[in-house]
Coordinates of C-alpha atoms in Angstrom, one line a residue:
M3 CA -65.1 -41.5 36.0
T4 CA -67.2 -38.3 36.3
Q5 CA -68.6 -36.8 33.1
T6 CA -69.2 -33.5 35.0
D7 CA -65.5 -33.1 35.7
P8 CA -63.8 -32.7 32.3
L9 CA -60.0 -33.0 32.1
V10 CA -60.0 -31.9 28.4
E11 CA -62.4 -29.2 27.0
I12 CA -62.2 -28.2 23.4
R13 CA -64.6 -25.6 22.0
G14 CA -65.0 -24.2 18.5
L15 CA -61.7 -25.6 17.3
N16 CA -60.8 -24.8 13.7
K17 CA -57.5 -25.7 12.0
Y18 CA -56.4 -25.0 8.5
F19 CA -53.3 -26.1 6.5
G20 CA -53.3 -23.5 3.8
S21 CA -56.7 -23.6 2.2
N22 CA -57.4 -27.0 3.6
H23 CA -60.0 -26.8 6.5
V24 CA -58.7 -29.8 8.5
L25 CA -60.8 -29.4 11.7
R26 CA -64.2 -27.8 11.5
D27 CA -65.8 -26.3 14.7
I28 CA -64.8 -29.2 17.0
D29 CA -66.5 -29.3 20.4
F30 CA -65.0 -32.2 22.4
S31 CA -64.4 -33.0 26.0
V32 CA -62.9 -35.9 28.0
A33 CA -63.7 -36.7 31.6
R34 CA -61.1 -37.5 34.1
G35 CA -60.4 -41.3 34.0
E36 CA -62.2 -41.6 30.6
V37 CA -60.7 -43.6 27.7
V38 CA -61.8 -42.2 24.3
C39 CA -60.9 -43.9 21.1
V40 CA -61.0 -41.7 17.9
I41 CA -61.6 -43.6 14.7
G42 CA -62.2 -42.6 11.1
P43 CA -60.7 -42.7 7.6
S44 CA -57.3 -41.4 6.7
G45 CA -57.4 -37.6 6.3
S46 CA -60.4 -37.1 8.6
G47 CA -58.5 -34.9 11.1
K48 CA -58.0 -37.5 13.9
S49 CA -54.2 -37.0 14.4
T50 CA -54.5 -33.2 13.9
L51 CA -57.1 -33.1 16.7
L52 CA -54.8 -35.0 18.9
R53 CA -51.9 -32.7 18.1
C54 CA -54.0 -29.7 18.9
V55 CA -54.7 -31.0 22.4
N56 CA -51.1 -30.3 23.4
L57 CA -50.6 -27.5 20.9
L58 CA -48.2 -29.4 18.7
E59 CA -50.5 -27.9 16.1
T60 CA -51.8 -24.4 16.7
P61 CA -55.5 -23.9 15.8
Q62 CA -56.6 -20.8 14.0
S63 CA -59.6 -20.4 16.3
G64 CA -61.2 -22.1 19.3
T65 CA -60.0 -23.0 22.8
V66 CA -58.2 -26.0 24.2
K67 CA -58.3 -26.5 28.0
V68 CA -56.5 -29.3 29.8
N69 CA -56.7 -29.7 33.6
E70 CA -58.4 -26.3 33.8
Q71 CA -55.5 -24.6 32.1
E72 CA -56.2 -22.9 28.7
L73 CA -53.4 -23.9 26.4
T74 CA -54.7 -21.5 23.7
D75 CA -54.3 -18.5 26.0
P76 CA -51.4 -16.4 24.7
D77 CA -50.2 -16.0 28.3
C78 CA -50.1 -19.8 28.9
D79 CA -46.7 -21.3 29.7
I80 CA -47.1 -24.0 27.1
D81 CA -43.9 -25.9 28.1
A82 CA -45.2 -26.2 31.7
A83 CA -48.7 -27.2 30.4
R84 CA -47.3 -29.9 28.2
R85 CA -45.6 -31.6 31.2
Q86 CA -48.9 -32.9 32.3
I87 CA -49.7 -34.4 28.8
G88 CA -47.9 -37.6 27.7
M89 CA -47.8 -38.4 24.0
V90 CA -47.0 -41.6 22.1
F91 CA -46.5 -41.3 18.4
Q92 CA -46.7 -43.8 15.5
Q93 CA -42.9 -43.8 15.3
F94 CA -41.2 -44.4 18.6
N95 CA -38.9 -41.3 18.5
L96 CA -36.4 -42.8 20.9
F97 CA -32.8 -41.5 21.1
P98 CA -30.8 -44.3 19.4
H99 CA -27.6 -43.5 21.4
H100 CA -29.3 -43.8 24.8
S101 CA -30.4 -46.9 26.6
A102 CA -34.1 -47.6 27.5
L103 CA -33.3 -46.3 31.0
D104 CA -31.7 -43.1 29.7
N105 CA -34.5 -42.4 27.3
C106 CA -36.8 -42.4 30.3
T107 CA -34.6 -40.3 32.6
L108 CA -33.5 -37.6 30.2
A109 CA -36.6 -35.4 30.6
L110 CA -36.8 -36.1 34.3
T111 CA -33.3 -34.7 34.8
T112 CA -33.2 -31.9 32.2
V113 CA -36.9 -30.7 32.4
L114 CA -38.0 -31.6 35.9
K115 CA -34.5 -31.1 37.3
K116 CA -34.7 -34.3 39.3
K117 CA -31.6 -35.9 40.8
R118 CA -30.2 -38.8 38.8
D119 CA -31.0 -41.5 41.5
E120 CA -34.6 -40.3 41.8
A121 CA -35.0 -40.1 38.0
E122 CA -33.6 -43.7 37.6
R123 CA -36.0 -45.0 40.3
I124 CA -39.0 -43.4 38.5
A125 CA -37.8 -44.7 35.1
R126 CA -37.2 -48.2 36.4
E127 CA -40.7 -48.3 37.9
N128 CA -42.3 -47.3 34.6
L129 CA -40.2 -49.7 32.5
E130 CA -41.4 -52.4 34.9
R131 CA -44.9 -51.1 34.5
V132 CA -44.7 -51.8 30.7
G133 CA -43.0 -55.2 31.1
L134 CA -39.5 -54.2 30.3
A135 CA -37.7 -54.4 33.6
E136 CA -35.0 -56.6 32.1
K137 CA -34.4 -54.2 29.2
V138 CA -33.3 -51.1 31.1
D139 CA -29.7 -51.2 29.6
A140 CA -30.8 -52.1 26.1
Y141 CA -30.4 -49.7 23.2
P142 CA -33.3 -49.1 20.8
A143 CA -31.5 -51.0 17.9
R144 CA -31.5 -54.1 20.2
L145 CA -35.3 -53.9 20.8
S146 CA -38.2 -55.0 18.7
G147 CA -40.7 -52.4 17.5
G148 CA -43.2 -53.4 20.2
Q149 CA -40.5 -53.1 22.9
Q150 CA -39.4 -49.7 21.5
Q151 CA -43.0 -48.5 21.6
R152 CA -43.3 -49.7 25.2
V153 CA -40.2 -47.8 26.1
A154 CA -41.8 -44.7 24.5
I155 CA -44.9 -45.3 26.7
A156 CA -42.7 -45.7 29.8
R157 CA -40.9 -42.4 28.9
A158 CA -44.2 -40.6 28.8
L159 CA -45.5 -42.1 32.0
S160 CA -42.3 -41.1 33.8
M161 CA -43.4 -37.5 33.6
D162 CA -46.5 -38.5 35.7
P163 CA -49.0 -37.0 33.2
A164 CA -52.6 -36.3 33.9
L165 CA -53.5 -37.2 30.3
M166 CA -52.0 -39.7 27.8
L167 CA -52.4 -39.2 24.0
F168 CA -51.8 -42.1 21.6
D169 CA -51.5 -41.4 17.9
E170 CA -51.9 -44.7 16.0
P171 CA -49.5 -46.3 18.5
T172 CA -49.5 -49.7 16.7
S173 CA -49.6 -48.7 13.1
A174 CA -45.8 -49.0 12.6
L175 CA -45.6 -52.4 14.2
D176 CA -45.6 -55.9 12.7
P177 CA -49.0 -57.6 13.4
E178 CA -47.4 -60.0 15.9
L179 CA -46.1 -57.1 18.0
V180 CA -49.3 -55.2 18.2
G181 CA -50.7 -57.2 21.1
E182 CA -48.0 -56.4 23.6
V183 CA -48.5 -52.7 23.2
L184 CA -52.3 -52.9 23.4
T185 CA -51.9 -55.0 26.6
V186 CA -49.9 -52.2 28.2
M187 CA -52.6 -49.7 27.1
R188 CA -55.4 -51.9 28.6
R189 CA -53.5 -51.9 31.9
L190 CA -53.3 -48.1 31.9
A191 CA -57.0 -47.9 31.2
D192 CA -57.7 -50.3 34.1
E193 CA -55.5 -48.1 36.3
G194 CA -57.8 -45.1 35.6
M195 CA -55.4 -43.2 33.2
T196 CA -57.2 -40.6 31.1
M197 CA -56.5 -41.5 27.5
I198 CA -57.3 -40.2 24.0
V199 CA -56.4 -42.9 21.5
V200 CA -56.4 -42.4 17.7
T201 CA -56.6 -46.0 16.5
H202 CA -57.6 -48.3 13.7
E203 CA -57.8 -51.2 16.2
I204 CA -61.6 -51.5 16.3
A205 CA -61.4 -54.6 18.7
F206 CA -59.3 -52.6 21.1
A207 CA -61.8 -49.7 21.0
R208 CA -64.7 -52.0 21.6
E209 CA -63.0 -53.6 24.6
V210 CA -61.3 -50.7 26.3
A211 CA -62.9 -47.4 25.4
D212 CA -65.6 -45.7 27.5
R213 CA -66.5 -43.7 24.4
V214 CA -65.8 -44.0 20.6
V215 CA -65.7 -40.9 18.5
F216 CA -66.0 -41.2 14.7
M217 CA -64.5 -38.4 12.6
D218 CA -64.8 -37.7 8.9
G219 CA -64.2 -34.6 6.8
G220 CA -62.7 -32.7 9.7
G221 CA -65.7 -33.0 12.0
I222 CA -67.1 -35.3 14.6
V223 CA -69.9 -37.3 12.9
E224 CA -71.1 -39.2 15.9
Q225 CA -69.9 -40.5 19.2
G226 CA -71.1 -42.9 21.9
K227 CA -70.5 -46.1 23.8
P228 CA -68.5 -48.7 21.8
S229 CA -71.3 -51.3 22.2
T230 CA -73.7 -48.9 20.5
L231 CA -71.6 -47.0 18.0
L232 CA -69.6 -50.0 16.7
S233 CA -72.7 -52.2 16.4
E234 CA -75.6 -49.9 15.6
P235 CA -74.2 -46.6 14.3
R236 CA -76.8 -43.9 13.5
E237 CA -75.0 -42.2 10.7
P238 CA -74.5 -43.6 7.2
R239 CA -70.9 -42.4 7.0
T240 CA -70.1 -44.4 10.2
R241 CA -71.8 -47.5 8.9
D242 CA -69.9 -47.3 5.6
F243 CA -66.6 -46.9 7.4
L244 CA -67.2 -49.7 9.8
K245 CA -68.4 -52.0 7.0
R246 CA -65.1 -51.3 5.0
V247 CA -63.0 -51.8 8.1
L248 CA -64.7 -54.9 9.6
E249 CA -65.6 -56.6 6.3
P250 CA -62.7 -55.8 3.9
V251 CA -63.1 -57.1 0.4
A252 CA -60.6 -59.9 -0.3
D253 CA -58.2 -59.5 -3.3

């Protein structure tokens, strides 16, 4: 990982929903091969920031650059730019009438115009990568939540992205299924995939992230190595949040 070679550069980013100022003058960059976990309370702007990285949300001001291409440039071919950015959502967003294999080949054949046999080879490789080689013919209704989320990850990986975005990828899962998804994400981090992960899984952030970013009130309050930020945060807001998350009051 080279901090001097950013894959993602965000400068002066502002986003409003009506009169609600959701993101406030965000400056943020991610190096190639870096894993950044974004934490913070509900409504702090974490998911909106993530969605601005691939312009699923359009900011009112500021610039977003991914792999040296400015997505906020009006002349940018946004569809082409998004092909290098994989995104995994809270909900799995799989096509229910398609098998796991077909969910992964659809974009390869329709968007990248790959031949069916090549698309299937790529899809099978990525389903194996997430531990689902034996589920290629299964339909989403026959898969657990954790398996569906792993199919969603395989689908994103099949496009060979330079960057993976994860928006609370385990929040819709039963607790016993969370581990299988986090295991796949750990493996991707070990392989050197550049990742931005919005998460409430503090233990995962501590173990896997190169950097943790704490957001509150639409801004970045502080950021740093997980060993420092999660154990000795500088800012009172970070300390209060971590205390609530790590030491919840029993009912």
